[in-house]
Amino acid sequence: MKRTIIKSTGRYLPPRVVTNQDLTQWMETSEEWIRQRTGIEQRHWVPEEGGVGAADLGLEASKIALDRAGWKPEDIDLIIFATLSPDIFFPGSGCLLQHKLGLETTPALDIRQQCTGFFYGLSTADAYIKSGYANKILFVGSEVHSTGLDVSTRGRDVTVIFGDGAGAICMEGMETDKPVGIMAASLHCQGKHADALITEGPASRQNPRLTHEMLDEGRHYPKMDGRSVYKLALTRLPEVTYTTLEKAGLQIEDIDLFIPHQANMRINQGYQKALKVSEEKMYHNIQRYGNTTAGSIPIALDEALEKKIIGPSSTVLFAGLGAGVTWGALIYKFQD
Ligand code: UT7
């Protein structure tokens, strides 16, 4: 049977570190408020003057993953690029990354599933691999939030939580009878909650797509009903964890590490409590990176592998919820 195997991972965080204290220069907030309500202590942002997009961060993460896989860019059959902060309105960041990798005609597709880009991306890769369309796939989750945030008191609820960063994963099909690789995945979307976390402009449903009025009102910045997203996460994450475990024929005890999307430390602590698992079984890095959306889980996975918290024969469960709203979970078992 064909299974989808993770060959390697890589991550890249831009070097500029913005601490909670730094944010207090630009808006009415405090180090304590941010830390207590979110767990975040610092985040990485691209240079303020611009010039660095999601494909640039994705390129750096991809180079590391490709090197670790022993792949040349030409070995890639398909690029899947997950981002809510594309370099430009179109073409997609996957096309830009393809060119930056020096490739000529390798296909690239962008997916716009925000914080659940990892789930939609890996499920897509799994389906392409199992159908025989592609055997070696590069997945990239990358965000440059900082150039699109309202760095004033008006936007403080959203701005303090987001960071820039990218993660990359090389995946390959492998014939085996062993239960390894992507074991099960669940994907969900509930578009009725689209307004709960939204950036309205530029918008094709308006003509012109961006007006001076929209800019004045800050409608090109993300807006969030934080409370309702928070409550949805605390309901949906445990729910999708159990349904995905059932699909894989596994129990909570079979999971060596849970890697939830890094949106808020309190959400992840609530998730841990709902699952009744020990703190050591949860991976957190939101303290250092904030919420890097499509980058969040690939970055965390890369770190957990590097720190050897997981390795050969580990079983990992990923879960996340974000704008859309979309949510999902995925279980992966590493080979012996
Ligand atoms: O990854 C995408 C999915 N997103 C999420 O999962 C985010 C889910 N939501 C959250 O993480 C939380 O709702 C937030 C961290 C965004 C906000 O925390 P909260 O505990 O829900 O605060 P709140 O929005 O209810 O605001 C409480 C108070 C308000 O003041 P009043 O009305 O009580 O006087 C806000 O104006 O905190 C104020 N506030 C701030 N104060 C200082 C909001 N943002 C800030 C801030 N600094 N940055």
Short mmCIF file of C-alpha atoms and ligand atoms in Angstrom, two decimals:
data_model
loop_
_atom_site.label_atom_id
_atom_site.label_comp_id
_atom_site.label_asym_id
_atom_site.label_seq_id
_atom_site.Cartn_x
_atom_site.Cartn_y
_atom_site.Cartn_z
CA MET A 1 0.00 0.00 0.00
CA LYS A 2 1.23 3.47 -0.78
CA ARG A 3 1.85 5.67 2.26
CA THR A 4 2.80 9.34 2.51
CA ILE A 5 6.05 9.77 4.42
CA ILE A 6 7.66 12.95 5.74
CA LYS A 7 11.25 12.88 4.46
CA SER A 8 12.39 16.11 6.11
CA THR A 9 11.35 19.48 7.50
CA GLY A 10 12.83 22.99 7.70
CA ARG A 11 11.88 26.34 9.21
CA TYR A 12 12.84 29.97 8.82
CA LEU A 13 12.07 32.89 11.09
CA PRO A 14 13.17 36.37 10.00
CA PRO A 15 15.90 37.70 12.34
CA ARG A 16 14.06 40.83 13.60
CA VAL A 17 12.62 40.07 17.05
CA VAL A 18 9.74 42.23 18.32
CA THR A 19 9.11 41.87 22.05
CA ASN A 20 5.90 42.69 23.91
CA GLN A 21 7.77 45.65 25.36
CA ASP A 22 8.55 46.89 21.83
CA LEU A 23 4.81 46.88 21.02
CA THR A 24 4.08 49.21 23.94
CA GLN A 25 5.87 52.01 22.01
CA TRP A 26 3.20 51.93 19.30
CA MET A 27 -0.05 51.05 21.10
CA GLU A 28 -1.75 51.00 24.49
CA THR A 29 -0.88 47.54 25.68
CA SER A 30 1.38 45.94 28.26
CA GLU A 31 3.91 43.14 28.45
CA GLU A 32 1.73 41.46 31.15
CA TRP A 33 -1.55 41.70 29.19
CA ILE A 34 -0.05 40.02 26.15
CA ARG A 35 1.78 37.33 28.14
CA GLN A 36 -1.14 36.53 30.45
CA ARG A 37 -3.87 36.49 27.77
CA THR A 38 -1.88 34.76 25.01
CA GLY A 39 1.38 33.30 26.37
CA ILE A 40 3.35 35.28 23.76
CA GLU A 41 6.62 36.95 24.80
CA GLN A 42 8.06 37.86 21.41
CA ARG A 43 7.53 37.32 17.69
CA HIS A 44 9.69 37.61 14.57
CA TRP A 45 8.78 40.23 11.96
CA VAL A 46 10.32 40.91 8.52
CA PRO A 47 12.21 44.22 8.05
CA GLU A 48 9.91 47.22 8.49
CA GLU A 49 10.91 48.68 5.11
CA GLY A 50 9.39 45.66 3.32
CA GLY A 51 10.89 43.70 0.43
CA VAL A 52 10.47 40.27 2.06
CA GLY A 53 7.37 38.25 1.20
CA ALA A 54 5.88 34.87 2.11
CA ALA A 55 7.72 33.19 -0.80
CA ASP A 56 11.07 34.57 0.46
CA LEU A 57 10.57 33.07 3.93
CA GLY A 58 9.26 29.89 2.28
CA LEU A 59 12.39 29.69 0.12
CA GLU A 60 14.70 29.71 3.15
CA ALA A 61 12.67 27.01 4.93
CA SER A 62 12.50 24.96 1.69
CA LYS A 63 16.27 25.08 1.16
CA ILE A 64 16.78 23.51 4.60
CA ALA A 65 14.11 20.83 4.07
CA LEU A 66 15.41 19.99 0.57
CA ASP A 67 18.96 19.71 1.86
CA ARG A 68 17.89 17.40 4.70
CA ALA A 69 15.89 15.24 2.26
CA GLY A 70 18.83 15.06 -0.12
CA TRP A 71 16.57 16.41 -2.88
CA LYS A 72 17.43 18.83 -5.63
CA PRO A 73 14.64 21.28 -6.52
CA GLU A 74 14.25 19.34 -9.83
CA ASP A 75 13.18 16.25 -7.82
CA ILE A 76 9.96 17.97 -6.72
CA ASP A 77 6.81 16.84 -8.58
CA LEU A 78 4.51 19.42 -6.98
CA ILE A 79 4.71 22.45 -4.69
CA ILE A 80 1.84 23.16 -2.30
CA PHE A 81 2.03 26.63 -0.74
CA ALA A 82 -0.25 27.54 2.16
CA THR A 83 -0.57 31.22 3.10
CA LEU A 84 -3.11 33.91 3.95
CA SER A 85 -0.50 36.59 3.28
CA PRO A 86 0.53 36.01 -0.36
CA ASP A 87 3.38 38.15 -1.69
CA ILE A 88 0.95 39.77 -4.14
CA PHE A 89 -2.81 39.49 -4.95
CA PHE A 90 -1.96 37.09 -7.80
CA PRO A 91 -0.19 34.96 -9.05
CA GLY A 92 0.13 32.72 -6.03
CA SER A 93 3.20 32.52 -3.81
CA GLY A 94 3.74 28.92 -4.95
CA CYS A 95 4.52 30.24 -8.46
CA LEU A 96 6.96 32.77 -7.01
CA LEU A 97 8.66 30.12 -4.89
CA GLN A 98 8.87 27.77 -7.89
CA HIS A 99 10.86 30.42 -9.78
CA LYS A 100 13.02 31.27 -6.74
CA LEU A 101 13.93 27.56 -6.55
CA GLY A 102 15.15 27.82 -10.15
CA LEU A 103 12.47 25.50 -11.51
CA GLU A 104 11.08 25.72 -15.04
CA THR A 105 7.69 23.98 -15.28
CA THR A 106 7.09 22.18 -11.95
CA PRO A 107 3.42 22.65 -10.93
CA ALA A 108 2.63 24.81 -7.90
CA LEU A 109 -0.65 25.35 -6.15
CA ASP A 110 -1.62 27.80 -3.42
CA ILE A 111 -4.13 27.01 -0.74
CA ARG A 112 -5.88 29.67 1.33
CA GLN A 113 -6.88 27.83 4.47
CA GLN A 114 -5.23 30.14 7.02
CA CYS A 115 -4.34 28.40 10.30
CA THR A 116 -5.40 25.02 8.89
CA GLY A 117 -3.16 25.24 5.81
CA PHE A 118 -1.09 22.37 7.21
CA PHE A 119 -4.12 20.01 7.34
CA TYR A 120 -5.50 20.95 3.94
CA GLY A 121 -1.99 20.93 2.45
CA LEU A 122 -0.89 17.55 3.80
CA SER A 123 -4.26 15.95 2.97
CA THR A 124 -3.92 17.26 -0.59
CA ALA A 125 -0.36 15.94 -0.80
CA ASP A 126 -1.52 12.56 0.53
CA ALA A 127 -4.27 12.37 -2.12
CA TYR A 128 -1.91 13.38 -4.96
CA ILE A 129 0.65 10.81 -3.82
CA LYS A 130 -1.90 8.00 -3.40
CA SER A 131 -3.48 8.75 -6.80
CA GLY A 132 -0.04 8.50 -8.43
CA TYR A 133 -0.10 12.07 -9.76
CA ALA A 134 2.99 13.04 -7.79
CA ASN A 135 5.51 11.18 -5.66
CA LYS A 136 7.69 13.94 -4.21
CA ILE A 137 5.88 16.98 -2.83
CA LEU A 138 7.20 20.12 -1.18
CA PHE A 139 4.69 21.67 1.23
CA VAL A 140 5.33 25.19 2.51
CA GLY A 141 3.35 27.10 5.14
CA SER A 142 4.52 30.70 5.25
CA GLU A 143 3.24 34.05 6.48
CA VAL A 144 4.29 37.67 6.48
CA HIS A 145 1.67 39.17 8.77
CA SER A 146 3.61 42.17 10.01
CA THR A 147 3.27 44.32 6.87
CA GLY A 148 -0.54 43.98 7.09
CA LEU A 149 -1.17 44.68 10.77
CA ASP A 150 -2.68 47.77 12.35
CA VAL A 151 0.22 48.71 14.62
CA SER A 152 -1.88 51.15 16.68
CA THR A 153 -4.23 50.83 19.66
CA ARG A 154 -7.17 50.29 17.23
CA GLY A 155 -5.66 46.97 16.07
CA ARG A 156 -4.01 45.84 19.30
CA ASP A 157 -6.16 42.74 19.93
CA VAL A 158 -5.03 41.21 16.61
CA THR A 159 -1.61 42.79 16.10
CA VAL A 160 -0.03 41.52 19.30
CA ILE A 161 -0.70 37.87 18.44
CA PHE A 162 0.72 37.55 14.92
CA GLY A 163 4.28 36.72 13.87
CA ASP A 164 6.05 36.05 10.57
CA GLY A 165 7.68 32.71 9.72
CA ALA A 166 7.75 29.68 7.46
CA GLY A 167 7.96 25.92 7.68
CA ALA A 168 8.60 23.44 4.87
CA ILE A 169 7.99 19.70 4.61
CA CYS A 170 9.27 17.26 1.96
CA MET A 171 6.86 14.36 1.50
CA GLU A 172 7.25 11.20 -0.51
CA GLY A 173 5.18 8.13 -1.43
CA MET A 174 6.42 4.79 -0.12
CA GLU A 175 5.12 1.24 -0.74
CA THR A 176 4.82 -0.52 2.62
CA ASP A 177 2.47 -2.77 4.57
CA LYS A 178 3.46 -1.11 7.83
CA PRO A 179 1.06 1.39 9.43
CA VAL A 180 3.30 4.47 9.03
CA GLY A 181 3.09 7.94 7.52
CA ILE A 182 -0.17 9.91 7.36
CA MET A 183 -2.57 7.66 9.30
CA ALA A 184 -5.74 9.77 9.24
CA ALA A 185 -6.87 13.33 8.69
CA SER A 186 -10.06 15.34 9.19
CA LEU A 187 -10.89 18.62 7.47
CA HIS A 188 -13.76 20.97 8.30
CA CYS A 189 -15.04 24.39 7.33
CA GLN A 190 -17.97 26.50 8.51
CA GLY A 191 -18.22 29.57 6.29
CA LYS A 192 -21.02 31.07 8.36
CA HIS A 193 -18.28 32.19 10.75
CA ALA A 194 -16.24 33.89 7.99
CA ASP A 195 -16.70 37.32 9.62
CA ALA A 196 -15.18 36.14 12.93
CA LEU A 197 -11.67 36.59 11.54
CA ILE A 198 -11.46 38.53 8.31
CA THR A 199 -9.46 40.96 6.20
CA GLU A 200 -11.99 42.68 3.97
CA GLY A 201 -9.86 44.45 1.42
CA PRO A 202 -8.77 44.50 -1.31
CA ALA A 203 -11.96 42.70 -2.36
CA SER A 204 -13.18 41.59 -5.81
CA ARG A 205 -16.79 41.99 -4.63
CA GLN A 206 -16.22 45.74 -4.50
CA ASN A 207 -15.45 48.18 -7.27
CA PRO A 208 -12.89 49.58 -6.83
CA ARG A 209 -11.40 46.83 -4.72
CA LEU A 210 -9.80 49.22 -2.24
CA THR A 211 -11.03 52.74 -1.51
CA HIS A 212 -9.63 55.62 0.52
CA GLU A 213 -12.61 55.15 2.84
CA MET A 214 -11.65 51.50 3.46
CA LEU A 215 -8.07 52.50 4.16
CA ASP A 216 -9.23 55.22 6.59
CA GLU A 217 -11.47 52.71 8.39
CA GLY A 218 -8.65 50.13 8.51
CA ARG A 219 -10.67 47.55 6.57
CA HIS A 220 -7.47 46.28 4.92
CA TYR A 221 -6.34 45.06 8.34
CA PRO A 222 -7.46 41.78 9.95
CA LYS A 223 -10.45 42.01 12.31
CA MET A 224 -11.26 39.34 14.82
CA ASP A 225 -14.04 38.47 17.21
CA GLY A 226 -11.45 36.90 19.49
CA ARG A 227 -13.92 35.57 22.05
CA SER A 228 -15.99 33.59 19.54
CA VAL A 229 -12.91 32.16 17.77
CA TYR A 230 -11.56 31.18 21.19
CA LYS A 231 -14.80 29.39 22.14
CA LEU A 232 -15.02 27.62 18.78
CA ALA A 233 -11.45 26.37 19.18
CA LEU A 234 -12.13 24.94 22.62
CA THR A 235 -15.10 22.96 21.29
CA ARG A 236 -13.84 21.91 17.86
CA LEU A 237 -10.25 20.91 18.72
CA PRO A 238 -11.10 18.11 21.21
CA GLU A 239 -14.00 17.01 18.98
CA VAL A 240 -11.86 16.67 15.83
CA THR A 241 -9.09 14.98 17.85
CA TYR A 242 -11.41 12.18 18.92
CA THR A 243 -12.95 11.67 15.45
CA THR A 244 -9.47 11.52 13.88
CA LEU A 245 -8.21 9.05 16.50
CA GLU A 246 -11.23 6.87 15.74
CA LYS A 247 -10.47 7.01 11.98
CA ALA A 248 -6.90 5.86 12.68
CA GLY A 249 -8.06 3.15 15.12
CA LEU A 250 -5.97 4.76 17.88
CA GLN A 251 -6.52 5.92 21.46
CA ILE A 252 -5.31 9.09 23.18
CA GLU A 253 -2.64 6.97 24.95
CA ASP A 254 -1.14 5.97 21.57
CA ILE A 255 -0.12 9.57 20.85
CA ASP A 256 3.44 10.52 21.86
CA LEU A 257 3.08 14.24 21.17
CA PHE A 258 0.24 16.65 20.43
CA ILE A 259 1.21 19.62 18.27
CA PRO A 260 -1.68 22.06 18.27
CA HIS A 261 -1.78 25.22 16.14
CA GLN A 262 -0.11 28.02 18.09
CA ALA A 263 -2.86 30.68 18.36
CA ASN A 264 -3.08 31.21 22.11
CA MET A 265 -1.38 29.37 24.97
CA ARG A 266 -4.69 29.42 26.91
CA ILE A 267 -6.47 27.64 24.03
CA ASN A 268 -3.78 24.97 24.02
CA GLN A 269 -3.97 24.58 27.80
CA GLY A 270 -7.77 24.22 27.54
CA TYR A 271 -7.27 21.63 24.79
CA GLN A 272 -4.80 19.72 26.98
CA LYS A 273 -7.27 19.77 29.88
CA ALA A 274 -10.10 18.51 27.66
CA LEU A 275 -7.95 15.59 26.47
CA LYS A 276 -6.70 14.91 30.03
CA VAL A 277 -3.10 14.47 28.88
CA SER A 278 0.07 15.57 30.66
CA GLU A 279 1.80 18.86 29.89
CA GLU A 280 4.87 17.00 28.52
CA LYS A 281 2.71 15.64 25.71
CA MET A 282 1.88 19.12 24.38
CA TYR A 283 4.26 21.13 22.21
CA HIS A 284 4.25 24.92 22.56
CA ASN A 285 6.42 27.57 20.95
CA ILE A 286 3.95 30.45 20.83
CA GLN A 287 6.04 32.20 23.51
CA ARG A 288 8.81 32.83 20.95
CA TYR A 289 6.95 33.14 17.64
CA GLY A 290 3.35 34.25 18.26
CA ASN A 291 0.79 32.98 15.77
CA THR A 292 2.43 32.30 12.41
CA THR A 293 -0.80 30.83 10.97
CA ALA A 294 0.09 28.46 8.07
CA GLY A 295 3.68 28.41 9.32
CA SER A 296 2.74 27.50 12.88
CA ILE A 297 2.49 23.67 12.79
CA PRO A 298 5.31 23.05 10.26
CA ILE A 299 7.63 25.25 12.37
CA ALA A 300 6.63 23.42 15.57
CA LEU A 301 7.10 20.03 13.91
CA ASP A 302 10.56 21.00 12.69
CA GLU A 303 11.54 22.15 16.19
CA ALA A 304 10.14 19.05 17.91
CA LEU A 305 12.15 16.83 15.52
CA GLU A 306 15.30 18.90 15.97
CA LYS A 307 14.98 18.74 19.77
CA LYS A 308 14.40 14.96 19.45
CA ILE A 309 11.13 15.22 21.41
CA ILE A 310 9.84 13.02 18.60
CA GLY A 311 11.72 10.71 16.26
CA PRO A 312 11.63 7.18 14.85
CA SER A 313 8.36 5.33 15.65
CA SER A 314 6.71 8.40 17.31
CA THR A 315 3.03 9.01 16.71
CA VAL A 316 2.04 12.68 16.54
CA LEU A 317 -1.38 14.29 16.49
CA PHE A 318 -1.79 17.78 15.03
CA ALA A 319 -4.95 19.87 15.50
CA GLY A 320 -5.90 23.45 14.68
CA LEU A 321 -8.66 25.97 14.02
CA GLY A 322 -8.59 29.34 12.32
CA ALA A 323 -10.21 31.77 9.91
CA GLY A 324 -12.95 30.44 7.65
CA VAL A 325 -13.61 29.10 10.17
CA THR A 326 -11.72 25.99 9.20
CA TRP A 327 -10.41 23.29 11.48
CA GLY A 328 -8.80 19.89 11.25
CA ALA A 329 -6.55 17.23 12.70
CA LEU A 330 -4.00 14.81 11.34
CA ILE A 331 -2.19 11.81 12.81
CA TYR A 332 1.29 10.90 11.61
CA LYS A 333 3.42 7.89 12.55
CA PHE A 334 7.16 8.02 11.93
CA GLN A 335 8.92 4.89 10.65
CA ASP A 336 11.08 2.77 13.02
O1 UT7 B 1 -5.13 31.60 14.71
C1 UT7 B 1 -6.35 32.16 14.36
C2 UT7 B 1 -7.35 31.89 15.37
N1 UT7 B 1 -7.32 32.91 16.39
C3 UT7 B 1 -7.45 32.59 17.64
O2 UT7 B 1 -7.55 31.44 17.98
C4 UT7 B 1 -7.55 33.73 18.63
C5 UT7 B 1 -8.60 33.42 19.66
N2 UT7 B 1 -8.83 34.54 20.59
C6 UT7 B 1 -7.88 34.96 21.47
O3 UT7 B 1 -6.78 34.45 21.50
C7 UT7 B 1 -8.28 36.05 22.44
O4 UT7 B 1 -9.64 36.32 22.27
C8 UT7 B 1 -7.46 37.35 22.33
C9 UT7 B 1 -6.05 37.12 22.83
C10 UT7 B 1 -7.41 37.83 20.89
C11 UT7 B 1 -8.08 38.44 23.19
O5 UT7 B 1 -8.16 38.01 24.54
P1 UT7 B 1 -9.52 38.11 25.38
O6 UT7 B 1 -9.21 37.60 26.72
O7 UT7 B 1 -10.59 37.42 24.60
O8 UT7 B 1 -9.73 39.67 25.43
P2 UT7 B 1 -10.95 40.55 24.85
O9 UT7 B 1 -10.86 40.68 23.38
O10 UT7 B 1 -12.26 40.10 25.41
O11 UT7 B 1 -10.61 41.94 25.50
C12 UT7 B 1 -10.56 42.13 26.93
C13 UT7 B 1 -10.07 43.54 27.20
C14 UT7 B 1 -10.82 44.60 26.39
O12 UT7 B 1 -10.93 45.75 27.21
P3 UT7 B 1 -12.29 46.06 28.03
O13 UT7 B 1 -13.36 46.17 26.97
O14 UT7 B 1 -12.49 44.90 28.94
O15 UT7 B 1 -11.97 47.35 28.70
C15 UT7 B 1 -9.90 44.92 25.24
O16 UT7 B 1 -10.06 46.21 24.73
O17 UT7 B 1 -8.71 43.66 26.80
C16 UT7 B 1 -8.55 44.77 25.90
N3 UT7 B 1 -7.48 44.45 24.96
C17 UT7 B 1 -6.19 44.74 25.21
N4 UT7 B 1 -5.59 45.34 26.24
C18 UT7 B 1 -4.25 45.46 26.19
C19 UT7 B 1 -7.57 43.82 23.77
N5 UT7 B 1 -6.35 43.70 23.22
C20 UT7 B 1 -5.47 44.25 24.09
C21 UT7 B 1 -4.08 44.42 24.09
N6 UT7 B 1 -3.52 45.03 25.16
N7 UT7 B 1 -3.31 43.98 23.09
#
